[in-house]
Coordinates of C-alpha atoms (C1' of nucleotides) in Angstrom, one line a residue:
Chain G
X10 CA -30.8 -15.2 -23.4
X11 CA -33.0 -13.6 -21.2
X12 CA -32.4 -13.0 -17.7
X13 CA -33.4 -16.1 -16.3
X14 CA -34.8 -16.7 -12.4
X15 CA -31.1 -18.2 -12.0
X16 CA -29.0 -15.7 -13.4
X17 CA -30.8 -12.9 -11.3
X18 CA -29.9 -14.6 -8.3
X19 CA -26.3 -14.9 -9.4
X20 CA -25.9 -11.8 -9.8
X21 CA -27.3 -10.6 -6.7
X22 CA -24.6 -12.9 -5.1
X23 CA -21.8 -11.3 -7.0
X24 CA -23.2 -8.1 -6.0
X25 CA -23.2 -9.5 -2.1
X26 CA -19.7 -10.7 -2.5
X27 CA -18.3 -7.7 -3.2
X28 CA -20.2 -5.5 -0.5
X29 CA -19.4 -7.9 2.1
X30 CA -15.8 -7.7 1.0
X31 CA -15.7 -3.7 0.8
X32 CA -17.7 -3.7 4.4
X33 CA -14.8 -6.1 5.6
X34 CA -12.0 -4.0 3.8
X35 CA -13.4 -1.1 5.6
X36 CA -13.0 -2.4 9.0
X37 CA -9.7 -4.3 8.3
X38 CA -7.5 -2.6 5.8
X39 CA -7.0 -3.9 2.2
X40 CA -4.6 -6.2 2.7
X41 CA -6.3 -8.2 5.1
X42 CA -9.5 -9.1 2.4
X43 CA -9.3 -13.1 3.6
X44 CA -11.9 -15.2 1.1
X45 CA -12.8 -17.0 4.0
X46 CA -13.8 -14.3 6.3
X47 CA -15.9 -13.2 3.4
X48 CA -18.0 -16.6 3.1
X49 CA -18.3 -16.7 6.6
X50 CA -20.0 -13.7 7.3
X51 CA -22.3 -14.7 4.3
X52 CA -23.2 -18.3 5.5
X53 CA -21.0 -20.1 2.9
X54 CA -17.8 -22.4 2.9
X55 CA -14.9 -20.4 1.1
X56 CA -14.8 -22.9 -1.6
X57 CA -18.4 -21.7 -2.7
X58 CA -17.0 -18.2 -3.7
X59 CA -14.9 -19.7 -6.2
X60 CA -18.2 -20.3 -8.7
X61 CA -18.5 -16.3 -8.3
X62 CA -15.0 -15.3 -8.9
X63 CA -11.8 -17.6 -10.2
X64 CA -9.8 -16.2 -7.5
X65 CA -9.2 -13.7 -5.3
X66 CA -7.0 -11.3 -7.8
X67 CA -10.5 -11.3 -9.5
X68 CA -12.6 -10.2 -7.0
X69 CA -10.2 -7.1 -6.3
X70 CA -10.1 -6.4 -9.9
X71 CA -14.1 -6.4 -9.4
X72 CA -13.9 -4.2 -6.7
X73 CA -10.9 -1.8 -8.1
X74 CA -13.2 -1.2 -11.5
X75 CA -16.4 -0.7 -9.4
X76 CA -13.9 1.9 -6.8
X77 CA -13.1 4.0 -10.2
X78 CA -16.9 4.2 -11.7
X79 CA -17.8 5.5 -8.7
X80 CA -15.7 7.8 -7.8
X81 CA -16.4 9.2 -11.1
X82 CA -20.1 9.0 -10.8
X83 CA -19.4 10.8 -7.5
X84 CA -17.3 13.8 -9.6
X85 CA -20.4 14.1 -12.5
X86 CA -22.8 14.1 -9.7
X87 CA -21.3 17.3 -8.3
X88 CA -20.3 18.6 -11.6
X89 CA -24.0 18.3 -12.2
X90 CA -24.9 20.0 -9.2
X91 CA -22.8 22.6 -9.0
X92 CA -23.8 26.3 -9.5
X93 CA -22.2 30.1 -9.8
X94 CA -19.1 31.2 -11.7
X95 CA -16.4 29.2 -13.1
X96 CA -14.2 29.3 -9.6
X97 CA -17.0 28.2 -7.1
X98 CA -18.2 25.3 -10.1
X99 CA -14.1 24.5 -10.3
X100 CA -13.5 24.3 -6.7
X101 CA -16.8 22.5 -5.7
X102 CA -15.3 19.7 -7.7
X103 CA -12.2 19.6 -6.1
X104 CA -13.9 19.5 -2.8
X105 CA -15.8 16.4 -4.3
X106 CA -12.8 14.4 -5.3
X107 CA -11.3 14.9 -1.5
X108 CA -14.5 14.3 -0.4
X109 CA -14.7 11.0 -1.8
X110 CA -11.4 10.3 -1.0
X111 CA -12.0 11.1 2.8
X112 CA -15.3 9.2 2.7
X113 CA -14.1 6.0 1.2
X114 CA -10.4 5.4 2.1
X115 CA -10.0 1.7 1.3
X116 CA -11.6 2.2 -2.3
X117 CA -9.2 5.1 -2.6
X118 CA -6.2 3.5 -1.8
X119 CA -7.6 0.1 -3.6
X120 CA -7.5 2.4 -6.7
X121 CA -4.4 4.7 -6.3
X122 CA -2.1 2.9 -3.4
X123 CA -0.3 -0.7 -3.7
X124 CA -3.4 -3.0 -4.0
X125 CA -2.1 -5.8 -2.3
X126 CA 0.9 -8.1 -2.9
X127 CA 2.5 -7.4 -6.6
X128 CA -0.5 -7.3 -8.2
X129 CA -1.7 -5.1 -10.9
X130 CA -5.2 -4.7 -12.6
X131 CA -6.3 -5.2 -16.1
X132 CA -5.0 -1.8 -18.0
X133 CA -7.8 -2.8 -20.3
X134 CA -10.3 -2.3 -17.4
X135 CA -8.6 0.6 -15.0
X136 CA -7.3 3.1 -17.6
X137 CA -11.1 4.2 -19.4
X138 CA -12.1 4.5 -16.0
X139 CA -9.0 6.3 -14.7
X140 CA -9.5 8.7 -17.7
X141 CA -13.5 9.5 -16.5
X142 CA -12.0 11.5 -13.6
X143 CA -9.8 13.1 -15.9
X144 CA -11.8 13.9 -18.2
X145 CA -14.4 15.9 -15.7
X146 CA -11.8 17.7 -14.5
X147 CA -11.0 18.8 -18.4
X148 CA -14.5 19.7 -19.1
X149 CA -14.8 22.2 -16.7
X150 CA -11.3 24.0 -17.5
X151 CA -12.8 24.1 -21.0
X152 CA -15.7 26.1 -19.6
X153 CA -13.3 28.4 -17.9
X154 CA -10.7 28.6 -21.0
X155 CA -14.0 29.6 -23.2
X156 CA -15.4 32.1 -20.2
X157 CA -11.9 33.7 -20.0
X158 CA -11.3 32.6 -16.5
X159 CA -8.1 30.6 -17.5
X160 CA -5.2 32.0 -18.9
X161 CA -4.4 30.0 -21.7
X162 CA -1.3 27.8 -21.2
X163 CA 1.9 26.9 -23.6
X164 CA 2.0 23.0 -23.8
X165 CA 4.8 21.3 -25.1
X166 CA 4.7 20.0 -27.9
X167 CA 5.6 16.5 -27.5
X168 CA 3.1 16.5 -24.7
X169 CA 0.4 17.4 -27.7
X170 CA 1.2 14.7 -29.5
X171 CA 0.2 12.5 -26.4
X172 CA -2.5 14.0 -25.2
X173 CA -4.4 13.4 -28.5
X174 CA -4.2 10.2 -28.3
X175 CA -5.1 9.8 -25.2
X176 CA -8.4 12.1 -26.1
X177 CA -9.2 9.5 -28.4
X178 CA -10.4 9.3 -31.7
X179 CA -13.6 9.4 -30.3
X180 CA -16.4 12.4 -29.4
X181 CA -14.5 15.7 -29.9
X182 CA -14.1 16.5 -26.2
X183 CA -12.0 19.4 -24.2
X184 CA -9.4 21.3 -26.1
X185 CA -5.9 20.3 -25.4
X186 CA -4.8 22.9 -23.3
X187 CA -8.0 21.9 -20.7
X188 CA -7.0 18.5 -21.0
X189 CA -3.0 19.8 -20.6
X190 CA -4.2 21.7 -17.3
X191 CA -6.1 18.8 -15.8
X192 CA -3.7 16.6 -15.7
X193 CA -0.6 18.7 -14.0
X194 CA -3.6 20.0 -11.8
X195 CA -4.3 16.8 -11.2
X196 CA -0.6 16.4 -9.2
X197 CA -0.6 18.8 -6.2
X198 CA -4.5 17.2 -5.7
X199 CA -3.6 13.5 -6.2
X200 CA -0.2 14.3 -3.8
X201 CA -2.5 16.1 -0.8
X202 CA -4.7 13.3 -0.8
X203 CA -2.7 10.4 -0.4
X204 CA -0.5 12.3 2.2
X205 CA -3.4 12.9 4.0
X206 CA -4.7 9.5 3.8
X207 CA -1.8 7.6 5.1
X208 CA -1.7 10.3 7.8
X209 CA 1.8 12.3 7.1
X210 CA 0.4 15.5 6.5
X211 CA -1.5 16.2 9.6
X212 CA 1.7 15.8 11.7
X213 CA 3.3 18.4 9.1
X214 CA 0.5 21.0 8.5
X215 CA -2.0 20.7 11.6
X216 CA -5.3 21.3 10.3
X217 CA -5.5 19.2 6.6
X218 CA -8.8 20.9 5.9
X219 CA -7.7 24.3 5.8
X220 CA -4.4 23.7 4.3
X221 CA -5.8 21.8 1.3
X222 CA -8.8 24.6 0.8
X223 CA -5.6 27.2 0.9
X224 CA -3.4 25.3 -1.3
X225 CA -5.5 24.3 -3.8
X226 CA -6.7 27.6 -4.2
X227 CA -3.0 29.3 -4.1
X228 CA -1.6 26.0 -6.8
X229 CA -4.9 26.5 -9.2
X230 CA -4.2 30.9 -9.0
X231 CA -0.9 30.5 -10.1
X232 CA -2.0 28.7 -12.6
X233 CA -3.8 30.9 -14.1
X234 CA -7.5 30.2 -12.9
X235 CA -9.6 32.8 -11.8
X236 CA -11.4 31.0 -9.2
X237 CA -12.8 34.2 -7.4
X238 CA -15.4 35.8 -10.3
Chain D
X241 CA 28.8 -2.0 28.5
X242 CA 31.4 -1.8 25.4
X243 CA 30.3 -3.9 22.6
X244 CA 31.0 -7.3 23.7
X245 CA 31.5 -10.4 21.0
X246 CA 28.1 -11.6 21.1
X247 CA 26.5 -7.7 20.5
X248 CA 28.5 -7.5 17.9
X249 CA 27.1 -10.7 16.2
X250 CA 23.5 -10.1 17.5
X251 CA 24.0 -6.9 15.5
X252 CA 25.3 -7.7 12.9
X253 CA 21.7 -10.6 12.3
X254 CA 19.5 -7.8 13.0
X255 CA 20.6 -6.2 10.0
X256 CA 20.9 -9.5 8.1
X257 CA 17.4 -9.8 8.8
X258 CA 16.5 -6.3 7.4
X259 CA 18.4 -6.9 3.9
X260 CA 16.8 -10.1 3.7
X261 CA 13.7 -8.9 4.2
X262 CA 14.0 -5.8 1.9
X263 CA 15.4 -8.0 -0.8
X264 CA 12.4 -10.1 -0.5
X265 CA 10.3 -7.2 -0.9
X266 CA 12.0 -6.6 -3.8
X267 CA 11.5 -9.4 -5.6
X268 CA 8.0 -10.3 -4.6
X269 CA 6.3 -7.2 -3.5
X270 CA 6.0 -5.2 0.1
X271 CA 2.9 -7.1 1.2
X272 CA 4.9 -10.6 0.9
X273 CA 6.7 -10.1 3.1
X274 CA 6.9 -13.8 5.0
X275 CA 9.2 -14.3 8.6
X276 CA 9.6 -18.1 7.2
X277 CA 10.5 -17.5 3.5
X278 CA 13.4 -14.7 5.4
X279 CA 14.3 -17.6 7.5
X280 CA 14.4 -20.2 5.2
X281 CA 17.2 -18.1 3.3
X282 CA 19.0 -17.6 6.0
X283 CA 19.3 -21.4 7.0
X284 CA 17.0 -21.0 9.9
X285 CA 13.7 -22.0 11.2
X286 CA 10.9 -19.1 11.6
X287 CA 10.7 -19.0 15.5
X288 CA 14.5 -18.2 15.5
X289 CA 13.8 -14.8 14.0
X290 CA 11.5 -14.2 17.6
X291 CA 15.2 -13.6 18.8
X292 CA 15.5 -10.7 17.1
X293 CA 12.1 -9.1 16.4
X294 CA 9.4 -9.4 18.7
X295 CA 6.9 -9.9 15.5
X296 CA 6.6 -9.4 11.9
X297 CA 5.6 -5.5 12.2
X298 CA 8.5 -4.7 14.1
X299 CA 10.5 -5.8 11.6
X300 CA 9.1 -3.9 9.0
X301 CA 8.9 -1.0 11.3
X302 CA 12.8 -1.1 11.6
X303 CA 12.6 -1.1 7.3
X304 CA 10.1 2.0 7.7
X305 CA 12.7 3.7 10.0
X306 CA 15.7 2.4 7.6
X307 CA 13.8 3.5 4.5
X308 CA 13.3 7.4 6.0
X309 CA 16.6 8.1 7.4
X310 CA 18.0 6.2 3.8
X311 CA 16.1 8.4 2.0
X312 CA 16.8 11.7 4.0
X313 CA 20.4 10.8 3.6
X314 CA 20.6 10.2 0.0
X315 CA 19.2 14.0 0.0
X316 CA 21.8 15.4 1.4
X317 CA 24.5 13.8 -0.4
X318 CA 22.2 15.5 -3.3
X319 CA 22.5 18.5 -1.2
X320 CA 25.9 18.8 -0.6
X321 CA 27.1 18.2 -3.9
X322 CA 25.3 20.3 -5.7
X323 CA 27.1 23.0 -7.4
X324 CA 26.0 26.1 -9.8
X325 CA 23.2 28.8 -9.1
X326 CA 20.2 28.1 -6.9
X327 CA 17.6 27.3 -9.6
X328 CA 20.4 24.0 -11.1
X329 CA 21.0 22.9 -7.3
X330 CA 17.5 22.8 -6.0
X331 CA 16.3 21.1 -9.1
X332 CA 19.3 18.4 -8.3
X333 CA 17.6 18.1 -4.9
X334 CA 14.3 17.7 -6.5
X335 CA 15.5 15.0 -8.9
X336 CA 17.7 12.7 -6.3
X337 CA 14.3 12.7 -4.5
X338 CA 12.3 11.3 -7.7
X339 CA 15.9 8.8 -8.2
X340 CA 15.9 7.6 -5.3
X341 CA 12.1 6.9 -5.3
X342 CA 12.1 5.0 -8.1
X343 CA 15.4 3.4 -7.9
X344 CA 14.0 1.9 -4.5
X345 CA 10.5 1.8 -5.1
X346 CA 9.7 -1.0 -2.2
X347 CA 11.1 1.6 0.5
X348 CA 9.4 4.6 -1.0
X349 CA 6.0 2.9 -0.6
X350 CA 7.1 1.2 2.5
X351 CA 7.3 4.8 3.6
X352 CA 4.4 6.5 1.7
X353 CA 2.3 3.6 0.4
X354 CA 0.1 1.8 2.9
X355 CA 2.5 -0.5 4.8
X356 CA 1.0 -3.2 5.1
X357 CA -2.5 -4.2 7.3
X358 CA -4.3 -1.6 9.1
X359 CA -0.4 -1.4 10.7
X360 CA 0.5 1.9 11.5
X361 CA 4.4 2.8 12.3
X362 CA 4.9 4.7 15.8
X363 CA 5.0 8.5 15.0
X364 CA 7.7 9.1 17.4
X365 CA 9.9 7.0 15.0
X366 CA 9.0 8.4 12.0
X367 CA 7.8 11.7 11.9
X368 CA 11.7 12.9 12.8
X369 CA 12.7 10.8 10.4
X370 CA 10.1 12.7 7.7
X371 CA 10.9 15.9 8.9
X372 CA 14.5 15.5 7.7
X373 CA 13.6 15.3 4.2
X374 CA 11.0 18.7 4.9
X375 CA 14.1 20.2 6.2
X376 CA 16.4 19.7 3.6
X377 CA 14.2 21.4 1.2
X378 CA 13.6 24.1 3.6
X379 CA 17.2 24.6 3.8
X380 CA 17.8 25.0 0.4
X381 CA 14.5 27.6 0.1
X382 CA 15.8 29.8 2.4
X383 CA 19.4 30.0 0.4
X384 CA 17.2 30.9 -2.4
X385 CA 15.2 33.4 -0.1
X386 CA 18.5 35.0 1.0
X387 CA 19.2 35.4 -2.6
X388 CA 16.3 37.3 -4.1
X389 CA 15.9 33.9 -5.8
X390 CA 12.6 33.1 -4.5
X391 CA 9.8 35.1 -4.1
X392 CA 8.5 36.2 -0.3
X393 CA 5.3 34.2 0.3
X394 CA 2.0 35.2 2.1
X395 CA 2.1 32.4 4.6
X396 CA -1.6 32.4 6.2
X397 CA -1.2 33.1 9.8
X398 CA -3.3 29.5 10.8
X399 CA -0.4 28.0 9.3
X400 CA 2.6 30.3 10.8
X401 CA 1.5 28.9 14.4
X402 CA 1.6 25.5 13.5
X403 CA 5.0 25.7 11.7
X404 CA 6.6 27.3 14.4
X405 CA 6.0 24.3 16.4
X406 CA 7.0 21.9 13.7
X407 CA 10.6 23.9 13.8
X408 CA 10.9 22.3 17.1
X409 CA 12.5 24.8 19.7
X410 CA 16.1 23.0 19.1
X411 CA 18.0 24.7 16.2
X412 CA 17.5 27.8 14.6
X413 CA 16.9 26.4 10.9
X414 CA 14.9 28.0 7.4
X415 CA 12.5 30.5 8.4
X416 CA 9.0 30.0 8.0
X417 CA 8.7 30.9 4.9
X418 CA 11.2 28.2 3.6
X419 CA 9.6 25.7 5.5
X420 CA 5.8 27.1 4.0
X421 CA 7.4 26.3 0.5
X422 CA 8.8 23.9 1.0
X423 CA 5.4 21.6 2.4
X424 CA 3.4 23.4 -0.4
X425 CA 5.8 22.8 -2.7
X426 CA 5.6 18.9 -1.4
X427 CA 2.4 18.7 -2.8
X428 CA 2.9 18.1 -6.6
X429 CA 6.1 16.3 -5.9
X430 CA 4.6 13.7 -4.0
X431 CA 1.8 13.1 -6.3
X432 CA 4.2 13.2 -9.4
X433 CA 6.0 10.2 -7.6
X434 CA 2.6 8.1 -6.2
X435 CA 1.2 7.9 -9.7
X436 CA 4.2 6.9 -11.6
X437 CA 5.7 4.2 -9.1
X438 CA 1.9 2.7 -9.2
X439 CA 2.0 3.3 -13.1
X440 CA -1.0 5.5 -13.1
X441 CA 1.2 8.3 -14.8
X442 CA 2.9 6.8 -17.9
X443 CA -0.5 5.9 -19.5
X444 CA -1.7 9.7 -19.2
X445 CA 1.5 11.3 -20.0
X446 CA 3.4 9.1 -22.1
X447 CA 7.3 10.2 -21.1
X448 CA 7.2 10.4 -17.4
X449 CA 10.8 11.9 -17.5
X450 CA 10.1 14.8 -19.4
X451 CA 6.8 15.5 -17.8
X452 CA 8.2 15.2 -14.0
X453 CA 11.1 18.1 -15.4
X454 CA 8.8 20.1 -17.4
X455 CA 5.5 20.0 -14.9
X456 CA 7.9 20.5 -11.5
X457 CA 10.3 23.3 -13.4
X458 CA 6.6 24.9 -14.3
X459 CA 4.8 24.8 -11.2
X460 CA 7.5 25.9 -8.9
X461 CA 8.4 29.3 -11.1
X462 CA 5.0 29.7 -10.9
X463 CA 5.3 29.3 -7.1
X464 CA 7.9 32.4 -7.3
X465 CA 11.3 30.0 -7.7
X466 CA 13.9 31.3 -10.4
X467 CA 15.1 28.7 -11.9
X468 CA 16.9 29.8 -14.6
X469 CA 19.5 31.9 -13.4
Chain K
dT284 C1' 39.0 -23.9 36.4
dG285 C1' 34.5 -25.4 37.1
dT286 C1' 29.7 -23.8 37.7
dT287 C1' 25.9 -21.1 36.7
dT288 C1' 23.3 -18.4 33.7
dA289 C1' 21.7 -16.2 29.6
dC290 C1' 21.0 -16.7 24.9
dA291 C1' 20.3 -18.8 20.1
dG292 C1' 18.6 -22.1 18.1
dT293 C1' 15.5 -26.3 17.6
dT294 C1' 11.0 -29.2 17.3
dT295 C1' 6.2 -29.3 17.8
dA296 C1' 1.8 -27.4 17.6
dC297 C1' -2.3 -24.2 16.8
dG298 C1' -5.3 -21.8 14.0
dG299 C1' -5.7 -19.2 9.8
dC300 C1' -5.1 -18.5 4.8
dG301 C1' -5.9 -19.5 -0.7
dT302 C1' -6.9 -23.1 -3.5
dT303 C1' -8.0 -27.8 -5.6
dA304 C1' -10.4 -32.2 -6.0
dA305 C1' -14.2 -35.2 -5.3
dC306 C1' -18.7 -35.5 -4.3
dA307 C1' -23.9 -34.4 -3.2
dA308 C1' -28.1 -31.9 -3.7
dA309 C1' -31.1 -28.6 -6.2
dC310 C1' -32.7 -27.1 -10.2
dA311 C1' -33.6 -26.4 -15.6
dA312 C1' -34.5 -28.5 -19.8
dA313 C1' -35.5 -32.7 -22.6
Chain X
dT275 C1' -39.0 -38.7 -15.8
dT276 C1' -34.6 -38.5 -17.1
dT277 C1' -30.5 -35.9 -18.1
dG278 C1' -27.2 -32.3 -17.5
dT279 C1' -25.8 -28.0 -15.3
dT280 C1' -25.2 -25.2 -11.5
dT281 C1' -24.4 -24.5 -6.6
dG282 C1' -23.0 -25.9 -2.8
dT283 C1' -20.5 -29.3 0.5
dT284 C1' -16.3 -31.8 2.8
dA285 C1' -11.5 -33.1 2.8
dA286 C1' -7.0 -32.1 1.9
dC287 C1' -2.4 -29.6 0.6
dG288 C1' 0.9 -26.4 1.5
dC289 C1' 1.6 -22.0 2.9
dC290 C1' 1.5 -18.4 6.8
dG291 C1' 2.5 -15.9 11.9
dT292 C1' 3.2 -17.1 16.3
dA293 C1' 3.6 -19.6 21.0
dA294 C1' 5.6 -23.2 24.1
dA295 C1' 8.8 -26.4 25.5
dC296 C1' 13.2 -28.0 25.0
dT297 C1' 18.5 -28.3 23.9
dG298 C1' 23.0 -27.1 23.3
dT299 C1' 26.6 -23.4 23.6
dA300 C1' 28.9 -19.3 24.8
dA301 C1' 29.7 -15.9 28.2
dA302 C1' 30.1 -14.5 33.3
dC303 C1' 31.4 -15.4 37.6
dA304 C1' 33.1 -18.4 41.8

DNA sequence: TGTTTACAGTTTACGGCGTTAACAAACAAA
DNA sequence: TTTGTTTGTTAACGCCGTAAACTGTAAACA
């Protein structure tokens, strides 16, 4: 029941398992995450690893779950911090979700590219996650839609339908047409970032940070936030 | 000098190797990808295939190159075809580039997705190859340009210097604005497609076909396209 | 036509991988 | 102290990419 002397350790090891992994990811790509590389470095036989996780699927799932919560700590934590009007709160965000991006490539692309072979994670798992991010972005549109710094937008209507369920039955959070604007926002950001990433939009538009300040700004004025008072 | 005999069946392996391969992919996913299981189904032994490709990334960088120009060329079929005003035949464009995404979804992420490893295709390869597609939609920008179709953008003058270059001092093709569009307009496209062929879309929006039409149709007349007539 | 040469394929081998089975030591609970 | 569970080991299986050495066979040339 209580946290025994054992199960503290075990979970430290879990813990271990999946740093050494990331730190090896990071230096090797995704696809090369090798189980036995991973007990090395740690002092153990690969076999050992297999009273941690069942298999190696597992231990990405661990690491894909752990990628999402923190890059939407990472959002919150500059939602949190971030100060002035409605544009320079809006954008500082933005910045954050690049930022993250830029910072921690392999968790990025563990989350949003092909996570190795034709494997898929637990819907059960990713999506509630997933939605955090999305639902950050939403909260601050709302601010903006109540402040009158968003023009309010015309959703259609079978997309209503869905977005209310997908705002859950839950706490009474942002108002469709936030939620509406957060995810086609959500597009141009998501498409920048994973071109940037893999390295095809350097070669195309020279210098990425200027071109993604300038386009997010120019996509997000058309449509229809006032990100400038 | 002409193609003797022997080229012509050393050829004509190469490409049996490449539609091996991609079928593989296919079926099992583009990190799979295994020299022996190709050879096996070919009734040969894995060395064999050392004849042909000096490794297993040059084979996949021969799909990568494949994959581009396949793509590029399935655009201007789209292209070329395309009949009525200028808002009907660049959203034809638009949608043979989502069809042909996810009707060869292995290829696309070949291209887009992280190919495998910390592997990285040779630019000079590929980049030409990328451009075409760019260009294509350039083209058909500058039609709508000509026409009072689309509206003149403010192209930041950064950005003006680098695109110049990117036009290559070949060919007089779109003018710069076309071409700024045309990357901007990149943006949401390529993100649209990332998050549905990894199935991060249909959970938020429910009926990825209606949201790619509405969200695309939405976001480029707010980029100054008309559409509608 | 007969000889040489280049090529396409083989077998064998090395080291790495994920994973399973069988077993030993350390530890918690009785 | 004994018993049972947990954590680790070693050995083994069948994959993988790749290199080396070797063998026929088809083309090129005398």
């Amino acid at each position: 029941m209580t946290a025994t002397r054992r199960d503290q350790v075990r979970a430290a090891t879990l813990e271990e398992i999946k740093a050494v992994a990331r730190q090896q990811m990071a230096a090797s790509g995704t696809a090369d995450l090798s189980l036995r590389a991973v007990a090395r470095s740690m002092g153990l036989t690969a076999p050992a690893l297999y009273r941690y996780y069942p298999n190696r699927d597992a231990l990405v799932t661990a690491l894909i779950v752990d990628a999402f919560n923190a890059l939407a700590d990472h959002l919150e934590a500059a939602q949190a911090v971030a100060t002035g009007n409605f544009g320079e709160r809006f954008m500082a965000v933005i910045a954050a979700y690049r930022g993250w991006a830029l910072a921690h490539p392999v968790d990025f692309q563990l989350i949003y590219g092909n996570p190795i072979i034709g494997y898929e994670a637990p819907r059960e798992e990713t999506v509630p996650a997933a939605s955090r991010n999305l639902a950050i972005l939403a909260e601050l549109l709302a601010e903006g839609l109540a402040e009158g710094k968003v023009e309010q937008p015309r959703v259609p209507a079978w997309f209503v339908q869905h977005l209310e369920t997908l705002r859950g039955p839950g706490r009474q959070s942002a108002p469709i047409e936030a939620l509406y604007l957060s995810v086609v926002g959500w597009m141009p950001l998501h498409g920048i970032l994973m071109l940037e990433l893999f390295n095809h939009l350097q070669p195309v538009v020279g210098q990425t940070d200027a071109f993604f300040a300038h386009t997010m700004c120019h996509l997000y004025t058309q449509m229809g936030l006032n990100l400038s008072e």
